Coordinates of C-alpha atoms and ligand atoms in Angstrom, one line a residue:
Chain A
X13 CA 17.8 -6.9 13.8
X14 CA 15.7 -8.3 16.3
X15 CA 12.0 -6.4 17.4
X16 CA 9.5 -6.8 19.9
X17 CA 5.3 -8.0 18.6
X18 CA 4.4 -5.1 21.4
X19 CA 4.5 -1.9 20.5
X20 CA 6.5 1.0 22.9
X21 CA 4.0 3.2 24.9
X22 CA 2.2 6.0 23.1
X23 CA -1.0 8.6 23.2
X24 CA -3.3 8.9 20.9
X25 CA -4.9 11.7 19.8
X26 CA -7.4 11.6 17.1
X27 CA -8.1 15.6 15.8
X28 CA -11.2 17.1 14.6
X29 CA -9.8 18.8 11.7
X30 CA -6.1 19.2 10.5
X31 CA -5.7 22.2 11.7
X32 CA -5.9 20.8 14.9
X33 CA -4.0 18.0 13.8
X34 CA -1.1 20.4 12.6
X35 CA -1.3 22.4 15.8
X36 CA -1.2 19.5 17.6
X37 CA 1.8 18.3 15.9
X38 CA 3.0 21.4 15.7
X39 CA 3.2 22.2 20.0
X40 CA 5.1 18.6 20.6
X41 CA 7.4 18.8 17.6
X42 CA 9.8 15.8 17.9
X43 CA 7.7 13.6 20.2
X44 CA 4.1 13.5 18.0
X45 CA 4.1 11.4 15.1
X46 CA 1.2 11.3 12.0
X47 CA -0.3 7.4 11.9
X48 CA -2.3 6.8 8.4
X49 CA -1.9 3.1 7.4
X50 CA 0.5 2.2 10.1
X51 CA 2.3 -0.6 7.8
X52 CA 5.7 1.4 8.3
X53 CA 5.4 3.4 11.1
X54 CA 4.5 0.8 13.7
X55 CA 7.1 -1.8 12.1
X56 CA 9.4 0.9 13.0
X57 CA 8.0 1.1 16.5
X58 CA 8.2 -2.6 17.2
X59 CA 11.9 -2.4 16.3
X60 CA 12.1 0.5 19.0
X61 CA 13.6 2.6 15.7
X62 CA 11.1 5.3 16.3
X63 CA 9.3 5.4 19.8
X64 CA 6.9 8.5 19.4
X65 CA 5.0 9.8 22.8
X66 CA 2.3 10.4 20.9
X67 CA 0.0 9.1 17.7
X68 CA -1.7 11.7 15.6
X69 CA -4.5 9.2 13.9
X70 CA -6.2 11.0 10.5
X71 CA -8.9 8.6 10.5
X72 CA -11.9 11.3 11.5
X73 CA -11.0 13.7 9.0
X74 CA -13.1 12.0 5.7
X75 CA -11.8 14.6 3.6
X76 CA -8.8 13.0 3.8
X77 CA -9.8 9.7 2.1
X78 CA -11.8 11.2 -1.2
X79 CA -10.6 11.2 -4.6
X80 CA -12.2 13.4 -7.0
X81 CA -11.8 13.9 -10.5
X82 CA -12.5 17.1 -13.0
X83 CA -11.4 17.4 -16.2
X84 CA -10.0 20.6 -15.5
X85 CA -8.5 20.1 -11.9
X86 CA -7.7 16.4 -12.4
X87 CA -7.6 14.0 -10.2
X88 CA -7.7 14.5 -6.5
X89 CA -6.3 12.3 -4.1
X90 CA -6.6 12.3 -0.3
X91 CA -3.0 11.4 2.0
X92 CA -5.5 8.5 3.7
X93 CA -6.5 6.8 0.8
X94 CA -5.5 2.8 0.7
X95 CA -3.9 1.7 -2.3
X96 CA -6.4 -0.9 -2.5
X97 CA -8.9 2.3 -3.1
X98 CA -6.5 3.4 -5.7
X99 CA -6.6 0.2 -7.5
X100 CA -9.2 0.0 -7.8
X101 CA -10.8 3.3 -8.9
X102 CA -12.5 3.7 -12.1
X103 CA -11.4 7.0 -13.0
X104 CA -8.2 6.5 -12.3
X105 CA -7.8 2.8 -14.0
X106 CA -9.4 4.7 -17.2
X107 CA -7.3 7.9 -17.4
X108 CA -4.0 7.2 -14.9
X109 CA -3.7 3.4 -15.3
X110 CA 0.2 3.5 -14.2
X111 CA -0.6 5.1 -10.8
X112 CA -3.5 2.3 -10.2
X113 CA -1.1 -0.7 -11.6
X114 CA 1.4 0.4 -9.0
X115 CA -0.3 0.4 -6.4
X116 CA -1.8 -2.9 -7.3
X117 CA 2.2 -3.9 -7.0
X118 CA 2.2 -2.6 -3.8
X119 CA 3.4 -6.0 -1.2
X120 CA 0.1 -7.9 0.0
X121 CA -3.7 -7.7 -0.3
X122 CA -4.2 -7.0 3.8
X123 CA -1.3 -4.3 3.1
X124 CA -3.3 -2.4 0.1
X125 CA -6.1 -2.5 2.3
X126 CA -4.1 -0.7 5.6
X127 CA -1.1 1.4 4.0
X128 CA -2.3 4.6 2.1
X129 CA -0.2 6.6 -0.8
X130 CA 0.3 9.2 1.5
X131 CA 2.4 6.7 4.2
X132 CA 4.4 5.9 0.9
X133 CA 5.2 9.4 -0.4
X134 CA 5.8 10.5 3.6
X135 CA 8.0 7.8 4.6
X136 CA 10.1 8.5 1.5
X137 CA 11.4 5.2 0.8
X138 CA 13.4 5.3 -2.3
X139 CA 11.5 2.4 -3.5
X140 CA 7.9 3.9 -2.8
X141 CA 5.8 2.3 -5.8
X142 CA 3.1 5.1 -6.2
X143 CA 5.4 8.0 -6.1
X144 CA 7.5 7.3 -9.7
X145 CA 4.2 7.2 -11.6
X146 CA 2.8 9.9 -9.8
X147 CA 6.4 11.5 -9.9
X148 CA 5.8 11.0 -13.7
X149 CA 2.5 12.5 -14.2
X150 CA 3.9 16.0 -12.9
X151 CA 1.8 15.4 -9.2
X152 CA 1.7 17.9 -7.1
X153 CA 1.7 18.1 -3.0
X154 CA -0.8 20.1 -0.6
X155 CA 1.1 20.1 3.2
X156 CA -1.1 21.6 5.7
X157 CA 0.2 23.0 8.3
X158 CA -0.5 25.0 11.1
X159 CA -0.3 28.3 10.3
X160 CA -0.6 28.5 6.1
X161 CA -0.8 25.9 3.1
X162 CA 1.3 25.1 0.4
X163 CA 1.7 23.8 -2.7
X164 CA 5.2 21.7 -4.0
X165 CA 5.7 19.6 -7.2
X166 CA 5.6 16.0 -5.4
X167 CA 9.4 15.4 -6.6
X168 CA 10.8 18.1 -4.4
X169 CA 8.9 16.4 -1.5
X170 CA 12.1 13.8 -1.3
X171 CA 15.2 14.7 0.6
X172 CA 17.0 11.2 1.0
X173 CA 16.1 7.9 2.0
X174 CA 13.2 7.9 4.7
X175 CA 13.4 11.6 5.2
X176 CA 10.9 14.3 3.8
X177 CA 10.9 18.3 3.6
X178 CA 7.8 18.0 6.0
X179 CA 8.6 21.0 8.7
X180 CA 7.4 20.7 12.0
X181 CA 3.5 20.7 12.4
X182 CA 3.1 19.8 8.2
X183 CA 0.7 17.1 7.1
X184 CA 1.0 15.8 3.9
X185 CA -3.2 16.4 2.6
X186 CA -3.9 15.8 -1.0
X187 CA -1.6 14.6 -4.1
X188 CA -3.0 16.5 -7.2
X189 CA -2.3 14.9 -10.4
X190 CA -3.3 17.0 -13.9
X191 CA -4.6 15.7 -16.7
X192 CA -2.5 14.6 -19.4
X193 CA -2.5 15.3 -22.8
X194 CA -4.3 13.7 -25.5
X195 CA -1.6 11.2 -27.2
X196 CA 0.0 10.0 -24.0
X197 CA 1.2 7.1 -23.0
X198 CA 2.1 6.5 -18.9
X199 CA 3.3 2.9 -17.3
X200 CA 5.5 2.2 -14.3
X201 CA 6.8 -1.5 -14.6
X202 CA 9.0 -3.0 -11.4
X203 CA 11.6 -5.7 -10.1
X204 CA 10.3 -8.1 -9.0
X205 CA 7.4 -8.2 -11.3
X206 CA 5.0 -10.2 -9.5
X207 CA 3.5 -8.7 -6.0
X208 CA 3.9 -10.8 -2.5
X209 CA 6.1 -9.4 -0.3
X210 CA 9.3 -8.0 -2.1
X211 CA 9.4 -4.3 -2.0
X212 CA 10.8 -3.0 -5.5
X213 CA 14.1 -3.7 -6.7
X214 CA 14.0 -1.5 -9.3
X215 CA 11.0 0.7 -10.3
X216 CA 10.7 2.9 -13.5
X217 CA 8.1 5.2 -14.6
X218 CA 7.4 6.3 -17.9
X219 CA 5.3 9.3 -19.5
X220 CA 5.3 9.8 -23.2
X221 CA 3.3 13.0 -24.7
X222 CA 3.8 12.6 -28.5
X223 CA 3.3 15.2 -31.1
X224 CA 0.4 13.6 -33.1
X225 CA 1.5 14.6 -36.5
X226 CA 5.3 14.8 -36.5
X227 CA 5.5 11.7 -34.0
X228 CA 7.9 13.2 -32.3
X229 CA 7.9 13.4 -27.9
X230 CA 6.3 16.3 -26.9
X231 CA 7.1 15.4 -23.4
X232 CA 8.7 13.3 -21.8
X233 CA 9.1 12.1 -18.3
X234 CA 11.2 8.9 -17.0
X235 CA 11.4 8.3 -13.3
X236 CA 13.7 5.6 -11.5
X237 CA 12.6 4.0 -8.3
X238 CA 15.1 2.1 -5.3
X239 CA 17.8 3.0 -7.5
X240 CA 19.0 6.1 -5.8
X241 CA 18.5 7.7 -2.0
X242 CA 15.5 9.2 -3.4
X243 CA 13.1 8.4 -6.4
X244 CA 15.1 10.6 -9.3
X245 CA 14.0 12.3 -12.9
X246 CA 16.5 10.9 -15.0
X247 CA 16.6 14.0 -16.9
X248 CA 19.6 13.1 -19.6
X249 CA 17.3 10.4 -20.8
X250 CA 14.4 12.5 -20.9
X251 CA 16.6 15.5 -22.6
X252 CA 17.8 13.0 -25.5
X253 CA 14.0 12.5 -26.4
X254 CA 12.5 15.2 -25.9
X255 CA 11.6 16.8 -29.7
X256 CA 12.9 13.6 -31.2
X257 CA 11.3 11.0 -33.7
X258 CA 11.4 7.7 -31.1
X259 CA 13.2 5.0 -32.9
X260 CA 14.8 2.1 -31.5
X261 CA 18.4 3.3 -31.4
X262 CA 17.2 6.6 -29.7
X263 CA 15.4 4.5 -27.1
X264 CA 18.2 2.2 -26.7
X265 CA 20.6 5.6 -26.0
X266 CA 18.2 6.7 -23.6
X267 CA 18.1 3.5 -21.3
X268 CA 21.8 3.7 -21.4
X269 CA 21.4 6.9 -20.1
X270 CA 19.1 5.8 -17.5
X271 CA 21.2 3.5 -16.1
X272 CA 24.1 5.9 -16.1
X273 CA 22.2 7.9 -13.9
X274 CA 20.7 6.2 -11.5
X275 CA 22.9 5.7 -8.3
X276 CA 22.1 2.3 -6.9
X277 CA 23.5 0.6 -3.8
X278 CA 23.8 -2.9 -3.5
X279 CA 22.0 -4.7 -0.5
X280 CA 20.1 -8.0 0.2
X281 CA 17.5 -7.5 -2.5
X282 CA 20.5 -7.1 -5.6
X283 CA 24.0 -5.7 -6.5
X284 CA 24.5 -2.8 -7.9
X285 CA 25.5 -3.8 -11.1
X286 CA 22.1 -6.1 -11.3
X287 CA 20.2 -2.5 -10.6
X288 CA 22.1 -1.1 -13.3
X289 CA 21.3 -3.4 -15.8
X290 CA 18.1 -3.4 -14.9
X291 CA 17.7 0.1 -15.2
X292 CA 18.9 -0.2 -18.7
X293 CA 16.4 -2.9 -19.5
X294 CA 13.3 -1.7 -17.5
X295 CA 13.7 1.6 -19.2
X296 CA 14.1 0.3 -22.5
X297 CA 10.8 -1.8 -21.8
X298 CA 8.8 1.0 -20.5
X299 CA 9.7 3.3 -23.2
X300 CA 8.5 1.3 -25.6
X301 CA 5.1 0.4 -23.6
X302 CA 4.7 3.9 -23.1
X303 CA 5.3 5.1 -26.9
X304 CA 2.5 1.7 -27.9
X305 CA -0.1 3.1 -26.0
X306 CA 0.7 7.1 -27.1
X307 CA 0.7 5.9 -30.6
X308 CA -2.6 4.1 -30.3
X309 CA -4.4 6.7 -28.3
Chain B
X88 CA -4.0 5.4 29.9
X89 CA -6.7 3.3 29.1
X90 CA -9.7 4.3 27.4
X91 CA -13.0 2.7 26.6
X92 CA -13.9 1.6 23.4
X93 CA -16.8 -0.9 21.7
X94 CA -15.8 -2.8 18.9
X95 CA -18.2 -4.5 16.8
X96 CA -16.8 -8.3 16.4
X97 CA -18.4 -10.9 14.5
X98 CA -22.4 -9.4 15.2
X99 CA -21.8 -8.6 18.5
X100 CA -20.7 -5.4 20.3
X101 CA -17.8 -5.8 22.9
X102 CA -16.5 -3.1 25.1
X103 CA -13.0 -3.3 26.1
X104 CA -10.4 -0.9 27.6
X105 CA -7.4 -0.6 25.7
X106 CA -4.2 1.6 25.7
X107 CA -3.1 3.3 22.8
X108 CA -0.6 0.5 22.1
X109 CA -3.0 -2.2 22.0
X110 CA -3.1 -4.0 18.7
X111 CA -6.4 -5.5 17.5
X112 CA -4.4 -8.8 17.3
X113 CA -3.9 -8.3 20.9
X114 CA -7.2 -7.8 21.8
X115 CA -8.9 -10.4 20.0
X116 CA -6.7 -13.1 21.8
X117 CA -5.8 -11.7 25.0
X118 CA -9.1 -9.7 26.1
X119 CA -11.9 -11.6 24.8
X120 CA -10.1 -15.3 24.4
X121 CA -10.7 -15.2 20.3
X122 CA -7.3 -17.2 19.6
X123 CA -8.3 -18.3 16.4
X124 CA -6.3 -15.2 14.5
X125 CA -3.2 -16.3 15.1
X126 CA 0.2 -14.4 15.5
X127 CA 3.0 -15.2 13.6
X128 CA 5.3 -12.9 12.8
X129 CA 4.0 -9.3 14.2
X130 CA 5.2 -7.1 10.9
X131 CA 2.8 -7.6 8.8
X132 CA 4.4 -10.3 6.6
X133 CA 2.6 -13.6 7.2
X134 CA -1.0 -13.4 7.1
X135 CA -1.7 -15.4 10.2
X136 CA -3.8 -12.3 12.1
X137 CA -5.8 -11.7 9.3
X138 CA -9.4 -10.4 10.2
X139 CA -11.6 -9.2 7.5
X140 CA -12.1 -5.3 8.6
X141 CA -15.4 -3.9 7.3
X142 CA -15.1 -7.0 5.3
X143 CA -11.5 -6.3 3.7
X144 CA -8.7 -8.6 4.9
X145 CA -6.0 -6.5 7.1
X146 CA -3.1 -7.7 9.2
X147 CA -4.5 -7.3 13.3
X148 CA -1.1 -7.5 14.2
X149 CA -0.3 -3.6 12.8
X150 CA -4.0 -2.1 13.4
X151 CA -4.5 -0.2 16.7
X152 CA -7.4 -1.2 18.4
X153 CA -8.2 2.7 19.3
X154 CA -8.7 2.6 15.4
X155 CA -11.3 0.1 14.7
X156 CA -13.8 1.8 16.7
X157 CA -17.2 1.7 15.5
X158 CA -15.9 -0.6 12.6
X159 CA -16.6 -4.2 12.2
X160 CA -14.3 -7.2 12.9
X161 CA -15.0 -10.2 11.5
X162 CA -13.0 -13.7 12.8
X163 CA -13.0 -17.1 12.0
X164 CA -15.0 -17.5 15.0
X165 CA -17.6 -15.9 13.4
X166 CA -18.1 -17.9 10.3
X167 CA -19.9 -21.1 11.1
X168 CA -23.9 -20.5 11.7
X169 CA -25.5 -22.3 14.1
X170 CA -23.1 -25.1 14.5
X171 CA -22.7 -25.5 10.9
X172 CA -19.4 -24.5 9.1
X173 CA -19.3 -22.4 6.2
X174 CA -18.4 -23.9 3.0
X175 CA -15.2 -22.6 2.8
X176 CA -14.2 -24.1 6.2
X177 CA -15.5 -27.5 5.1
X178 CA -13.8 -27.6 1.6
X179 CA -10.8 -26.7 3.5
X180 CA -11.3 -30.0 5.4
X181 CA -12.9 -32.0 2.2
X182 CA -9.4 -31.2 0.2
X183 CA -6.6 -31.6 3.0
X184 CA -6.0 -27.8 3.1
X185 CA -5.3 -27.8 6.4
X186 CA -2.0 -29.2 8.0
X187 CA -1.1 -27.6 11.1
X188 CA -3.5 -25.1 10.8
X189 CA -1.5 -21.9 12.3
X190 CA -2.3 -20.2 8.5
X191 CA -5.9 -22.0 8.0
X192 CA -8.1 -18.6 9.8
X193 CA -6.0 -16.1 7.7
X194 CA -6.3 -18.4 4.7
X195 CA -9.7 -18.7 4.8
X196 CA -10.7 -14.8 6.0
X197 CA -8.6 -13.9 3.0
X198 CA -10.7 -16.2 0.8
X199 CA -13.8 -15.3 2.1
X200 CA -13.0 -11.8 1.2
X201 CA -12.4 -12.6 -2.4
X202 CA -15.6 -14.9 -3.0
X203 CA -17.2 -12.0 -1.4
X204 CA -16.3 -9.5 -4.2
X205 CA -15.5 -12.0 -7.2
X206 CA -17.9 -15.5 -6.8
X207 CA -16.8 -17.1 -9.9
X208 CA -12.5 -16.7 -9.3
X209 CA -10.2 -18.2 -11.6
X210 CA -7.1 -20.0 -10.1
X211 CA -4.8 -16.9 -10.6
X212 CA -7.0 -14.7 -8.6
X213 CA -7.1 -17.7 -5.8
X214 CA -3.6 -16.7 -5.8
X215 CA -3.1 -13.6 -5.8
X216 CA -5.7 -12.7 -3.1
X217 CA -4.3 -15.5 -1.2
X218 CA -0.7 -14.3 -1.5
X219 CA -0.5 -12.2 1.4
X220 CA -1.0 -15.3 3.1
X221 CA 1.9 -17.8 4.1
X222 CA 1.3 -21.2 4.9
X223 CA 4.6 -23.2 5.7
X224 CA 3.3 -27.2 5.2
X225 CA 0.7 -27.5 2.8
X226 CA 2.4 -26.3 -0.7
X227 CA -0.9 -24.2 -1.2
X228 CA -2.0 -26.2 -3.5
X229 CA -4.7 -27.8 -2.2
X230 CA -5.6 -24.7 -0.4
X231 CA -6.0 -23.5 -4.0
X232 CA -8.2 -26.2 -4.7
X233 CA -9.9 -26.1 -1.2
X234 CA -11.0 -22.2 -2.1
X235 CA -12.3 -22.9 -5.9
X236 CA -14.0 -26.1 -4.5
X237 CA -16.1 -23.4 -1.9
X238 CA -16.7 -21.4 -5.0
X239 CA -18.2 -23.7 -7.0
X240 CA -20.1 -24.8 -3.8
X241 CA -21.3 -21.7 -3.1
X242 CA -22.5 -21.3 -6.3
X243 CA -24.7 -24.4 -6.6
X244 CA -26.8 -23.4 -3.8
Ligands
FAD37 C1 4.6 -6.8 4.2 C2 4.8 -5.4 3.6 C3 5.0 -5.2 2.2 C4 5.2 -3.9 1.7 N1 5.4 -3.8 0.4 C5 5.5 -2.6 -0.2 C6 5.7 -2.5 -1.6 O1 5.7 -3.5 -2.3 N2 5.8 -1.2 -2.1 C7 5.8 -0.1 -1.3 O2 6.0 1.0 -1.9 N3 5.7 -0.2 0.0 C8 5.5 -1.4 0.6 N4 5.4 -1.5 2.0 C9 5.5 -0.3 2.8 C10 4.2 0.4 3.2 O3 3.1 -0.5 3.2 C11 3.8 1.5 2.3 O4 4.9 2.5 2.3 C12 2.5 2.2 2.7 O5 2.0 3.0 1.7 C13 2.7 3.1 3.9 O6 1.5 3.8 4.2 P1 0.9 3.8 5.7 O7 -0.4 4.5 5.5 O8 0.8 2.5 6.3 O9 1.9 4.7 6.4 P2 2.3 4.9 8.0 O10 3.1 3.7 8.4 O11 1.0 5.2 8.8 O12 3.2 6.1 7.9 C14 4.5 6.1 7.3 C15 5.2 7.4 7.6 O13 4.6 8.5 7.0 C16 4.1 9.5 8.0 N5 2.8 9.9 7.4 C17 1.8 9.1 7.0 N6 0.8 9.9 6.5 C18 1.2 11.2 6.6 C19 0.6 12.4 6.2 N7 -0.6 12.5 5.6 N8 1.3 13.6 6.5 C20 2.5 13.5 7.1 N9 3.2 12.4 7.4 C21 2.5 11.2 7.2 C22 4.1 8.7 9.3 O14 4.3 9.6 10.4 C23 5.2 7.8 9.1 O15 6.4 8.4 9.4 C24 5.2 -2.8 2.5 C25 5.0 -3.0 3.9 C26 4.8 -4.2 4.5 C27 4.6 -4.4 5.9
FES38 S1 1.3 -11.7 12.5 FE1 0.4 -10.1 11.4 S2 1.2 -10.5 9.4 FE2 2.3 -11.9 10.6
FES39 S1 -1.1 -25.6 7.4 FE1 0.7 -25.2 8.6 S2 1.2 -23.2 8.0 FE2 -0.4 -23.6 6.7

């Protein structure tokens, strides 16, 4: 596919708070577009595969770029904020380390610094590195939009591959994550392993609530990434553990199931059976890294 | 339509009137003749429009210039000080880091940035805060060595 370094013609239009911003978007419904890091959208715009009329920037509305933590809200985090910021924030290394190690996985240094975790939950790639650990932590969406709020579990954000439940004039304005547990163990670990420029092959998140006396899962939550049109609960797996002691036959059944569920296509990154293999193995992996650190906590 | 904006670049304030499509990148090179951030590929892949934005590296190929108002911009023009090159720029030269040079600003705004937040990096860091950069002759192993070499440098003085 071939794409042009300019990009197509667009206004801009930079609100003063997101109700304006929703309104705005809102009164041109197909033609206005949200920009936040701009590492998808205007990719997309040089390859003339979106050619907005206008920009909606976020960039003047600062509450948009906090995160907050409190122990009984839990953590707070703005659409605008980098994953560079997420990386590395102290709160969030301490007490949600998956979230901050995917986003550290997220392709280049100059991209952490631009592209923000809202972009990647709102352009609803299935292989969106912060959304299966957040995915896994139970996160929660608040869309603005021009007339009321609400409130959606982050999961049910996803409708297929590049496409969202936003409605017209709905911005995407915090991701709310609660505060797990005591005895839980959360990591998210990715194909390719090492970050540069390959998006994620395969992605799986893992959180692991264990009952502190019996040993047994209390909870748990097991997310696959780029292996479907959307990041998917693979709830069989998570169904199999769920009460159980975790030993390694159990785990073993549960990747099995993994990979059973996920629904990968083949394309220039891998095959399909590679994905589903690899399913198998990074959920085996994560389950085991996940039960470690719930054991030792 | 155009509109107006100042832009803070390496010290100095420059006002230059922009559409909404204008990229940074665009800017830099085309408006005020700054043509050492170099474009490569235009998607945010190569590294070769790196500028250091409020002193983080960012691909100028995918930032609107309407967007970095009020922010500062800082180019490999802006490095050297009074005629003299900064250390990284000279161990670039001292170790053969440099081949055709179309990488060497990005490379060395990148690295700047990291000896900026971490003066004492170990080789994998080099690496990793280097690895949004490509360079397509060197091997990047000297480059590597170049951006230790400034390290230590810097250190000493
Ligand atoms: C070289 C390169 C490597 C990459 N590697 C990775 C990788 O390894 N892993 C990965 O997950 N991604 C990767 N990406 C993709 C991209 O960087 C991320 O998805 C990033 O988080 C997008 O965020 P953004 O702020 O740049 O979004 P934008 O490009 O600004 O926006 C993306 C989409 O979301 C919409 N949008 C943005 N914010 C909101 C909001 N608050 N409310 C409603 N709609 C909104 C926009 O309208 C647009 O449709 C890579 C991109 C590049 C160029
Ligand atoms: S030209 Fe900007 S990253 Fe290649
Ligand atoms: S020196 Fe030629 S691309 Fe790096």
């Amino acid at each position: 596919m071939i794409y042009l370094k300019s990009l197509p013609t667009f206004e801009y239009f930079s609100p003063q708070s997101l109700k304006e911003a929703c309104s705005f978007l809102k009164a041109h419904e197909n033609g206005a577009k949200i920009v936040a890091g701009g590492t998808d959208l205007l990719i997309d715009m040089k390859y003339r595969k979106v050619t907005p009329r206008y920009l909606v920037g976020l960039r003047t509305l600062p509450e948009l770029s906090r995160v907050t933590f409190g122990d009984q809200e839990g953590l707070r985090i703005g659409a605008m904020v980098t994953h560079q910021e997420i990386m590395d924030g102290p709160i969030i290394n301490e007490k949600f380390k998956s979230i901050a190690l995917a986003c550290s996985q997220v392709g280049t240094p100059q991209i952490r610094n631009m592209g923000t975790v809202g972009g990647n939950v709102c352009n609803a790639a299935p292989s969106a590195d912060s959304v299966p650990p957040l995915m896994a932590y139970s996160a929660t969406v608040t869309i603005a939009g021009a007339e009321s709020d609400r409130v959606l579990p982050l999961e049910e954000m996803f409708i297929g591959p590049g496409e969202n439940c936003l409605k017209a004039g709905e911005i995407l304005a915090e991701i709310r994550v609660p505060v797990a547990p005591p005895h839980t163990g959360a990591v998210y670990v990715r194909l390719p392993a090492r970050t540069g420029k390959d998006i994620a092959a395969v992605g799986v998140a893992v959180l692991i609530t264990l009952d502190p006396t019996s040993g047994a899962c209390n909870d748990v939550k097991i997310v696959l990434g780029a292996v479907a049109p959307t990041p998917i609960r693979s709830r069989k797996a998570e169904a199999a553990l769920n009460g159980e002691k975790p030993g390694e036959d159990l785990i073993n059944r549960a990747a099995l199931l993994s990979a059973d569920e996920a629904k990968p296509i083949s394309d220039v990154r891998s095959s399909l059976d590679y994905r589903t293999e690899m399913v198998r193995v990074l959920t085996g992996q994560a389950l085991n890294q996940a039960l470690a650190i719930a054991r030792a906590s | 339509m155009k509109k107006l904006i100042q832009l803070k670049i390496n010290g100095e304030t420059a006002e230059v009137a922009v559409e909404p499509r204008t990229t940074l990148l665009h800017v830099l090179r085309e408006d005020l003749g700054l043509t050492g951030t170099k474009e490569g590929c235009g998607i945010g892949d190569c590294g070769a429009c790196t500028v250091l934005l409020d002193g983080k590296p960012v691909a100028s190929c995918l930032t609107l210039a309407v967007e970095v108002r009020d922010r500062e911009v800082l180019t490999i023009e802006g490095l050297s000080k009074d005629g003299e090159l900064h250390p990284l720029q000279r161990a670039f030269i001292d170790h053969f880091a440099v081949q055709c040079g179309f990488c060497t600003p990005g490379m060395i705004l990148s690295a700047k940035a990291l000896l900026d937040r971490n003066p004492h990096p170990v080789e994998e860091e080099v690496r990793q805060a280097l690895s949004g950069n490509l360079c397509r002759c060197t091997g990047y192993v000297k480059i590597v060595e170049a951006v230790l070499a400034a390290a230590e440098y810097m250190q000493s003085q």
